[in-house]
Amino acid sequence: MESIWAAETKIRRRESLPGDGETEAVIIGAGLTGILAAYYLKQAGLQAVVLEADRIGSGQTGNTTAKITSQHGLVYHRLIRVFGREMAAHYAMANENAIEEYERLVREKGIACDFTRDFACLYSQREESILQQEAEAAESLGIGASFQRESGLPFPVAGVTRFERQARFHPLKFLAAMAEEVTVYEQTKALRVEGQKVETEKGCVRAEHIIFACHFPFINVPGYYFARMYQERSYVAAWEGTGQREGMYLGIEPGALSFRPQGKLLFLGGGGHRTGKNSQGGQYEGLRHKAGMVYPDGREIAHWSAQDCMTLDGIPYIGRFSAKRPGWYVATGFGKWGMTSAMVSAQILTALATGRECPEKDIFSPRRRFTAGAAKKLACHGGHTAKGLAKHFLPSGEGDIIPNCPHMGCRLEWNPEEESYDCPCHGSRFGRKGQLVDGPAQTGCRRKNE
């Protein structure tokens, strides 16, 4: 279940941290967010190093569908209503500027990463007014958006909200090129962070600025991100023989397919669930069935899945980690929009670390206003956590591992789709033998004979 990106790209290996050291900025995580943050900090005159537990791009960057868009579902009408027009405009412009900055880097550095400008659409087979409303909201914020009744999809729609001049690319080819611009230490897992010191198995690094770009922060207190986020899994299949060559489409109804072209292939996305809630499996089969109904002459050549951090209000947490840790920063909770959010994060965190003015930081601040919608999500998230913790005390079955998450103790659920033990509380995942696959857990599961 390797992604197309990972199958096509081999990134040069780096050495591990050689021992104790000191620098101006440490970034934890060598995905796209971490590499871009290191690059822009370096451009601003700060010495920065990146610490990676595994390999560059071995996390979520390699599993994305790699759309670079300011279209993030039905977001702009809600942002205007909940946060006001000024903050909504900051969200819109931060993401629009991110697309432009990707294009600038690709052009100026000559990066061969299939960067392509393309339009992106929300579609519905039933709703019309809600798409018109979203198009009007986005256009009022300065985005080139419009409502249309025609689409390039092979089935009838009620309408589409179309954003112009969005983009798509090959994320690992881009990442490989940008990683050559910065200092990265691989196989160097951050174990603890205290004050201005990051401890690893290879040594300690001291720095004035510490950035958590590791998908889901593994530090529970302060910040309490484990209580303010959960994780979701989503599924992708690459098909050939579909004929579609342009346009990215995302359905707004539950269960609708998403469409994203890549050369002669078409990526079809579907399914999706809270991590730890797939005990029956069947996600890939459901995706294949829907794809086969739309493209009966098509053929699947690859499939893979991704994991996304979801915030309570649907907006990433980008900014200072906590008021109690002024030199710590965080970039997490990107939802399904990690590529654009990675660039937004790098720009905002560089501005904060260098004292530069950055109006966009308000809407992304982890300390932004807590909304009524976020309160409802918090209650729901708390219910999942309470249920997972309660199961901790039940008998653990006949397996060799103790199926309690080492992060906070929630009972793990078996995921037959990917043969993994998944945590329904905070999204950590473990292999069949208990080895760590995804955080925020820092270690694998304990075995019963230990």
Tab-separated table of C-alpha atoms in Angstrom, residues 7-362:
chain	number	residue	atom	x	y	z
A	7	ALA	CA	7.197	4.431	-5.259
A	8	GLU	CA	8.653	7.013	-7.652
A	9	THR	CA	11.004	8.916	-5.335
A	10	LYS	CA	14.114	7.994	-3.367
A	11	ILE	CA	15.399	10.754	-1.119
A	12	ARG	CA	19.083	10.872	-0.216
A	13	ARG	CA	19.853	9.517	3.254
A	14	ARG	CA	21.230	11.775	5.979
A	15	GLU	CA	23.385	11.020	8.990
A	16	SER	CA	22.047	10.953	12.527
A	17	LEU	CA	22.766	13.706	15.031
A	18	PRO	CA	26.493	13.353	15.869
A	19	GLY	CA	26.075	14.397	19.515
A	20	ASP	CA	25.226	17.346	21.727
A	21	GLY	CA	25.015	20.714	20.051
A	22	GLU	CA	23.568	24.189	20.014
A	23	THR	CA	21.791	26.157	17.305
A	24	GLU	CA	19.275	28.981	16.969
A	25	ALA	CA	16.256	26.886	15.915
A	26	VAL	CA	15.354	23.206	16.104
A	27	ILE	CA	12.521	21.755	14.015
A	28	ILE	CA	11.102	18.378	15.037
A	29	GLY	CA	9.881	16.526	11.948
A	30	ALA	CA	11.252	16.417	8.379
A	31	GLY	CA	8.010	16.456	6.461
A	32	LEU	CA	7.103	19.358	4.206
A	33	THR	CA	6.285	21.675	7.125
A	34	GLY	CA	9.590	21.067	8.873
A	35	ILE	CA	11.736	21.377	5.751
A	36	LEU	CA	10.019	24.578	4.608
A	37	ALA	CA	10.253	26.093	8.095
A	38	ALA	CA	13.987	25.351	8.200
A	39	TYR	CA	14.435	26.859	4.739
A	40	TYR	CA	12.682	30.142	5.539
A	41	LEU	CA	14.393	30.469	8.909
A	42	LYS	CA	17.712	30.054	7.121
A	43	GLN	CA	16.689	32.688	4.579
A	44	ALA	CA	15.897	34.997	7.508
A	45	GLY	CA	19.402	34.509	8.915
A	46	LEU	CA	18.699	31.935	11.650
A	47	GLN	CA	20.720	28.757	11.964
A	48	ALA	CA	18.241	25.849	11.986
A	49	VAL	CA	18.456	22.062	12.114
A	50	VAL	CA	15.743	19.471	11.536
A	51	LEU	CA	15.489	16.316	13.645
A	52	GLU	CA	13.679	13.384	12.024
A	53	ALA	CA	12.803	10.134	13.807
A	54	ASP	CA	12.854	8.126	10.569
A	55	ARG	CA	13.538	9.392	7.033
A	56	ILE	CA	12.769	12.683	5.293
A	57	GLY	CA	9.198	12.546	4.024
A	58	SER	CA	8.440	9.206	5.697
A	59	GLY	CA	5.328	10.555	7.416
A	60	GLN	CA	2.162	12.062	6.022
A	61	THR	CA	3.808	14.113	3.246
A	62	GLY	CA	4.270	10.923	1.224
A	63	ASN	CA	0.612	9.884	1.537
A	64	THR	CA	-1.121	13.077	0.484
A	65	THR	CA	-3.062	13.625	-2.739
A	66	ALA	CA	-0.829	16.715	-3.106
A	67	LYS	CA	-3.338	19.436	-3.913
A	68	ILE	CA	-2.178	22.996	-3.223
A	69	THR	CA	-5.412	24.904	-2.827
A	70	SER	CA	-7.157	27.635	-0.902
A	71	GLN	CA	-10.354	25.654	-1.361
A	72	HIS	CA	-10.778	23.709	1.851
A	73	GLY	CA	-14.328	22.480	1.665
A	74	LEU	CA	-17.221	24.684	2.731
A	75	VAL	CA	-15.095	27.021	4.828
A	76	TYR	CA	-15.339	30.687	3.821
A	77	HIS	CA	-18.990	31.418	4.519
A	78	ARG	CA	-18.509	29.842	7.952
A	79	LEU	CA	-15.307	31.776	8.657
A	80	ILE	CA	-16.967	35.104	7.850
A	81	ARG	CA	-19.938	34.247	10.057
A	82	VAL	CA	-17.934	32.940	13.030
A	83	PHE	CA	-14.689	34.938	13.004
A	84	GLY	CA	-15.569	38.022	10.960
A	85	ARG	CA	-14.538	39.199	7.534
A	86	GLU	CA	-11.033	40.391	8.456
A	87	MET	CA	-9.901	37.087	9.961
A	88	ALA	CA	-11.583	35.146	7.149
A	89	ALA	CA	-9.644	37.254	4.648
A	90	HIS	CA	-6.419	36.441	6.492
A	91	TYR	CA	-7.161	32.721	6.078
A	92	ALA	CA	-7.955	33.144	2.396
A	93	MET	CA	-4.919	35.249	1.555
A	94	ALA	CA	-2.503	33.084	3.558
A	95	ASN	CA	-3.519	30.090	1.458
A	96	GLU	CA	-3.631	31.967	-1.849
A	97	ASN	CA	-0.150	33.347	-1.140
A	98	ALA	CA	1.046	29.827	-0.337
A	99	ILE	CA	0.140	28.695	-3.853
A	100	GLU	CA	2.079	31.617	-5.333
A	101	GLU	CA	5.096	30.879	-3.143
A	102	TYR	CA	5.203	27.238	-4.207
A	103	GLU	CA	5.205	28.337	-7.841
A	104	ARG	CA	7.968	30.858	-7.186
A	105	LEU	CA	10.206	28.247	-5.527
A	106	VAL	CA	9.587	25.684	-8.255
A	107	ARG	CA	10.362	28.217	-10.991
A	108	GLU	CA	13.387	29.902	-9.402
A	109	LYS	CA	15.039	26.677	-8.241
A	110	GLY	CA	14.109	24.676	-11.322
A	111	ILE	CA	12.469	21.884	-9.305
A	112	ALA	CA	11.063	19.123	-11.521
A	113	CYS	CA	8.033	18.138	-9.453
A	114	ASP	CA	5.122	18.159	-11.931
A	115	PHE	CA	3.863	21.486	-10.592
A	116	THR	CA	0.675	22.290	-12.510
A	117	ARG	CA	-1.828	25.099	-12.193
A	118	ASP	CA	-5.358	23.710	-12.244
A	119	PHE	CA	-8.850	24.649	-11.141
A	120	ALA	CA	-10.432	23.089	-8.043
A	121	CYS	CA	-14.147	22.515	-7.543
A	122	LEU	CA	-16.570	21.601	-4.820
A	123	TYR	CA	-19.472	19.696	-6.319
A	124	SER	CA	-22.865	18.416	-5.266
A	125	GLN	CA	-25.434	16.229	-6.941
A	126	ARG	CA	-28.217	17.679	-4.791
A	127	GLU	CA	-27.323	21.100	-3.373
A	128	GLU	CA	-27.078	24.335	-5.307
A	129	SER	CA	-27.626	27.240	-2.923
A	130	ILE	CA	-24.900	26.223	-0.490
A	131	LEU	CA	-22.354	26.127	-3.328
A	132	GLN	CA	-23.478	29.540	-4.575
A	133	GLN	CA	-23.147	30.865	-1.039
A	134	GLU	CA	-19.612	29.515	-0.705
A	135	ALA	CA	-18.558	30.924	-4.080
A	136	GLU	CA	-19.862	34.380	-3.157
A	137	ALA	CA	-18.102	34.273	0.220
A	138	ALA	CA	-14.765	33.245	-1.318
A	139	GLU	CA	-15.029	35.840	-4.083
A	140	SER	CA	-15.773	38.560	-1.522
A	141	LEU	CA	-12.478	37.699	0.187
A	142	GLY	CA	-10.433	38.135	-2.980
A	143	ILE	CA	-10.332	34.566	-4.288
A	144	GLY	CA	-11.065	33.903	-7.964
A	145	ALA	CA	-14.180	31.830	-7.349
A	146	SER	CA	-17.482	31.312	-9.149
A	147	PHE	CA	-20.561	29.120	-9.133
A	148	GLN	CA	-21.199	27.012	-12.243
A	149	ARG	CA	-23.746	24.381	-13.220
A	150	GLU	CA	-21.495	22.436	-15.580
A	151	SER	CA	-18.579	20.198	-14.634
A	152	GLY	CA	-16.094	17.831	-16.236
A	153	LEU	CA	-17.331	14.919	-14.144
A	154	PRO	CA	-18.880	11.837	-15.786
A	155	PHE	CA	-22.207	12.269	-13.995
A	156	PRO	CA	-24.740	15.085	-13.561
A	157	VAL	CA	-24.277	17.628	-10.772
A	158	ALA	CA	-26.477	20.320	-9.259
A	159	GLY	CA	-23.546	22.714	-9.431
A	160	VAL	CA	-19.913	23.397	-8.613
A	161	THR	CA	-18.000	26.080	-6.744
A	162	ARG	CA	-14.916	26.614	-8.891
A	163	PHE	CA	-11.634	28.165	-7.697
A	164	GLU	CA	-9.244	29.296	-10.420
A	165	ARG	CA	-5.434	29.047	-10.481
A	166	GLN	CA	-5.025	26.410	-7.811
A	167	ALA	CA	-2.229	23.836	-8.148
A	168	ARG	CA	-1.010	20.269	-7.743
A	169	PHE	CA	2.465	18.723	-7.689
A	170	HIS	CA	4.629	15.717	-6.793
A	171	PRO	CA	5.252	16.314	-3.075
A	172	LEU	CA	8.277	14.068	-2.556
A	173	LYS	CA	10.137	15.364	-5.596
A	174	PHE	CA	9.605	18.883	-4.285
A	175	LEU	CA	10.565	17.835	-0.755
A	176	ALA	CA	13.728	16.104	-1.923
A	177	ALA	CA	14.884	19.273	-3.668
A	178	MET	CA	14.082	21.579	-0.744
A	179	ALA	CA	15.731	19.232	1.759
A	180	GLU	CA	19.053	19.858	-0.022
A	181	GLU	CA	18.826	23.468	1.172
A	182	VAL	CA	18.765	22.680	4.929
A	183	THR	CA	20.447	20.567	7.614
A	184	VAL	CA	18.560	17.395	8.499
A	185	TYR	CA	19.496	14.632	10.933
A	186	GLU	CA	17.627	11.388	10.250
A	187	GLN	CA	17.071	8.484	12.653
A	188	THR	CA	17.160	11.068	15.436
A	189	LYS	CA	13.974	10.810	17.432
A	190	ALA	CA	13.064	13.636	19.792
A	191	LEU	CA	12.293	12.000	23.140
A	192	ARG	CA	11.770	14.945	25.456
A	193	VAL	CA	11.674	18.718	25.242
A	194	GLU	CA	12.444	20.791	28.311
A	195	GLY	CA	12.879	24.542	28.147
A	196	GLN	CA	15.371	25.212	25.360
A	197	LYS	CA	16.634	21.628	25.140
A	198	VAL	CA	15.533	18.803	22.842
A	199	GLU	CA	16.702	15.383	24.030
A	200	THR	CA	17.264	12.532	21.573
A	201	GLU	CA	18.939	9.129	21.774
A	202	LYS	CA	21.849	10.630	19.813
A	203	GLY	CA	22.382	13.677	21.998
A	204	CYS	CA	20.807	16.951	23.107
A	205	VAL	CA	20.319	20.111	21.061
A	206	ARG	CA	19.792	23.495	22.670
A	207	ALA	CA	18.025	26.289	20.815
A	208	GLU	CA	16.156	29.503	21.446
A	209	HIS	CA	13.371	28.437	19.074
A	210	ILE	CA	11.828	24.939	19.025
A	211	ILE	CA	9.210	24.055	16.382
A	212	PHE	CA	6.952	21.010	16.635
A	213	ALA	CA	6.337	20.005	13.007
A	214	CYS	CA	5.808	16.319	13.819
A	215	HIS	CA	2.167	15.975	12.701
A	216	PHE	CA	0.688	15.496	16.208
A	217	PRO	CA	2.617	17.038	19.144
A	218	PHE	CA	3.868	14.355	21.541
A	219	ILE	CA	4.063	16.808	24.466
A	220	ASN	CA	0.759	16.696	26.343
A	221	VAL	CA	1.287	19.550	28.828
A	222	PRO	CA	1.281	22.479	28.270
A	223	GLY	CA	-0.734	22.967	25.099
A	224	TYR	CA	-3.175	20.088	25.675
A	225	TYR	CA	-3.357	19.370	21.952
A	226	PHE	CA	-4.456	15.801	22.702
A	227	ALA	CA	-7.717	17.269	24.024
A	228	ARG	CA	-8.142	19.679	21.111
A	229	MET	CA	-7.563	17.329	18.165
A	230	TYR	CA	-8.359	13.883	16.887
A	231	GLN	CA	-7.167	12.001	13.797
A	232	GLU	CA	-8.942	10.647	10.730
A	233	ARG	CA	-7.929	8.151	8.081
A	234	SER	CA	-8.772	8.584	4.405
A	235	TYR	CA	-8.287	6.367	1.356
A	236	VAL	CA	-7.012	6.873	-2.193
A	237	ALA	CA	-6.844	4.692	-5.307
A	238	ALA	CA	-4.902	5.533	-8.485
A	239	TRP	CA	-6.803	4.537	-11.638
A	240	GLU	CA	-5.856	4.522	-15.281
A	241	GLY	CA	-8.154	4.540	-18.308
A	242	THR	CA	-10.479	7.260	-16.973
A	243	GLY	CA	-9.740	9.968	-19.537
A	244	GLN	CA	-9.860	12.859	-17.055
A	245	ARG	CA	-6.853	15.156	-17.398
A	246	GLU	CA	-7.740	18.380	-15.590
A	247	GLY	CA	-9.724	19.683	-12.676
A	248	MET	CA	-9.709	18.674	-9.008
A	249	TYR	CA	-13.129	17.890	-7.543
A	250	LEU	CA	-14.342	17.328	-4.002
A	251	GLY	CA	-17.896	16.269	-3.221
A	252	ILE	CA	-19.646	17.955	-0.290
A	253	GLU	CA	-22.046	15.089	0.455
A	254	PRO	CA	-20.989	12.292	2.828
A	255	GLY	CA	-19.475	9.411	0.886
A	256	ALA	CA	-18.881	11.423	-2.302
A	257	LEU	CA	-15.740	10.736	-4.320
A	258	SER	CA	-12.881	13.171	-4.800
A	259	PHE	CA	-11.014	13.431	-8.126
A	260	ARG	CA	-7.437	14.566	-8.777
A	261	PRO	CA	-5.544	13.958	-12.075
A	262	GLN	CA	-1.853	13.054	-12.192
A	263	GLY	CA	-0.454	12.530	-15.662
A	264	LYS	CA	-2.286	9.573	-17.211
A	265	LEU	CA	-3.715	8.604	-13.828
A	266	LEU	CA	-6.671	9.771	-11.812
A	267	PHE	CA	-6.586	9.683	-8.011
A	268	LEU	CA	-9.969	8.801	-6.548
A	269	GLY	CA	-10.526	9.456	-2.857
A	270	GLY	CA	-13.339	8.182	-0.687
A	271	GLY	CA	-14.288	6.615	2.612
A	272	GLY	CA	-12.710	8.079	5.699
A	273	HIS	CA	-13.352	7.660	9.409
A	274	ARG	CA	-12.013	8.569	12.816
A	275	THR	CA	-8.821	6.615	13.449
A	276	GLY	CA	-9.627	3.542	15.520
A	277	LYS	CA	-13.163	3.237	14.141
A	278	ASN	CA	-12.749	0.757	11.284
A	279	SER	CA	-13.171	-2.625	12.955
A	280	GLN	CA	-15.231	-3.946	10.025
A	281	GLY	CA	-12.834	-2.772	7.294
A	282	GLY	CA	-14.103	-2.535	3.729
A	283	GLN	CA	-12.933	1.015	2.956
A	284	TYR	CA	-10.903	0.091	-0.113
A	285	GLU	CA	-13.610	-2.219	-1.417
A	286	GLY	CA	-16.173	0.543	-1.045
A	287	LEU	CA	-13.895	2.952	-2.905
A	288	ARG	CA	-13.336	0.425	-5.709
A	289	HIS	CA	-17.048	-0.175	-6.047
A	290	LYS	CA	-17.831	3.537	-6.401
A	291	ALA	CA	-14.934	4.073	-8.799
A	292	GLY	CA	-16.038	1.128	-10.927
A	293	MET	CA	-19.545	2.545	-11.197
A	294	VAL	CA	-18.153	5.844	-12.510
A	295	TYR	CA	-15.339	4.421	-14.653
A	296	PRO	CA	-16.302	0.864	-15.669
A	297	ASP	CA	-13.386	0.684	-18.126
A	298	GLY	CA	-10.813	1.975	-15.649
A	299	ARG	CA	-8.237	-0.091	-13.771
A	300	GLU	CA	-6.737	0.391	-10.316
A	301	ILE	CA	-2.948	0.349	-10.226
A	302	ALA	CA	-2.237	1.484	-6.650
A	303	HIS	CA	-3.955	2.382	-3.400
A	304	TRP	CA	-2.878	3.897	-0.097
A	305	SER	CA	-4.198	5.771	2.909
A	306	ALA	CA	-3.407	8.914	4.848
A	307	GLN	CA	-3.894	10.199	8.365
A	308	ASP	CA	-4.962	13.752	9.173
A	309	CYS	CA	-5.136	15.760	12.386
A	310	MET	CA	-8.518	17.426	12.803
A	311	THR	CA	-8.988	20.487	15.014
A	312	LEU	CA	-12.191	21.320	16.839
A	313	ASP	CA	-13.072	24.257	14.575
A	314	GLY	CA	-11.519	23.005	11.344
A	315	ILE	CA	-8.675	25.554	11.315
A	316	PRO	CA	-5.019	24.532	11.820
A	317	TYR	CA	-3.127	25.385	14.994
A	318	ILE	CA	-0.133	27.404	13.809
A	319	GLY	CA	1.739	29.652	16.220
A	320	ARG	CA	3.154	29.680	19.726
A	321	PHE	CA	2.832	26.292	21.398
A	322	SER	CA	1.705	27.730	24.739
A	323	ALA	CA	1.868	30.967	26.703
A	324	LYS	CA	4.004	29.045	29.213
A	325	ARG	CA	6.630	28.195	26.572
A	326	PRO	CA	7.402	31.410	24.647
A	327	GLY	CA	10.201	29.808	22.587
A	328	TRP	CA	8.106	26.846	21.431
A	329	TYR	CA	6.006	26.830	18.254
A	330	VAL	CA	3.588	24.364	16.698
A	331	ALA	CA	2.095	23.559	13.296
A	332	THR	CA	-0.598	20.897	13.388
A	333	GLY	CA	-4.262	20.167	12.704
A	334	PHE	CA	-4.073	20.636	8.923
A	335	GLY	CA	-7.130	18.482	8.231
A	336	LYS	CA	-7.094	17.336	4.614
A	337	TRP	CA	-5.104	20.357	3.424
A	338	GLY	CA	-1.556	19.632	4.521
A	339	MET	CA	0.339	20.850	1.475
A	340	THR	CA	-1.005	24.394	1.516
A	341	SER	CA	-0.962	24.511	5.312
A	342	ALA	CA	2.704	23.464	5.362
A	343	MET	CA	3.663	26.600	3.429
A	344	VAL	CA	1.345	28.785	5.527
A	345	SER	CA	2.961	27.351	8.663
A	346	ALA	CA	6.507	27.975	7.467
A	347	GLN	CA	5.689	31.606	6.699
A	348	ILE	CA	3.891	32.303	9.990
A	349	LEU	CA	6.406	30.527	12.231
A	350	THR	CA	9.330	32.269	10.569
A	351	ALA	CA	7.625	35.613	11.133
A	352	LEU	CA	7.022	34.814	14.811
A	353	ALA	CA	10.578	33.589	15.400
A	354	THR	CA	12.113	36.660	13.754
A	355	GLY	CA	9.711	39.238	15.200
A	356	ARG	CA	8.293	40.166	11.812
A	357	GLU	CA	4.719	41.452	11.510
A	358	CYS	CA	2.289	38.778	10.340
A	359	PRO	CA	-1.429	39.694	10.298
A	360	GLU	CA	-2.414	36.153	9.243
A	361	LYS	CA	-1.291	34.705	12.569
A	362	ASP	CA	-4.581	35.654	14.269
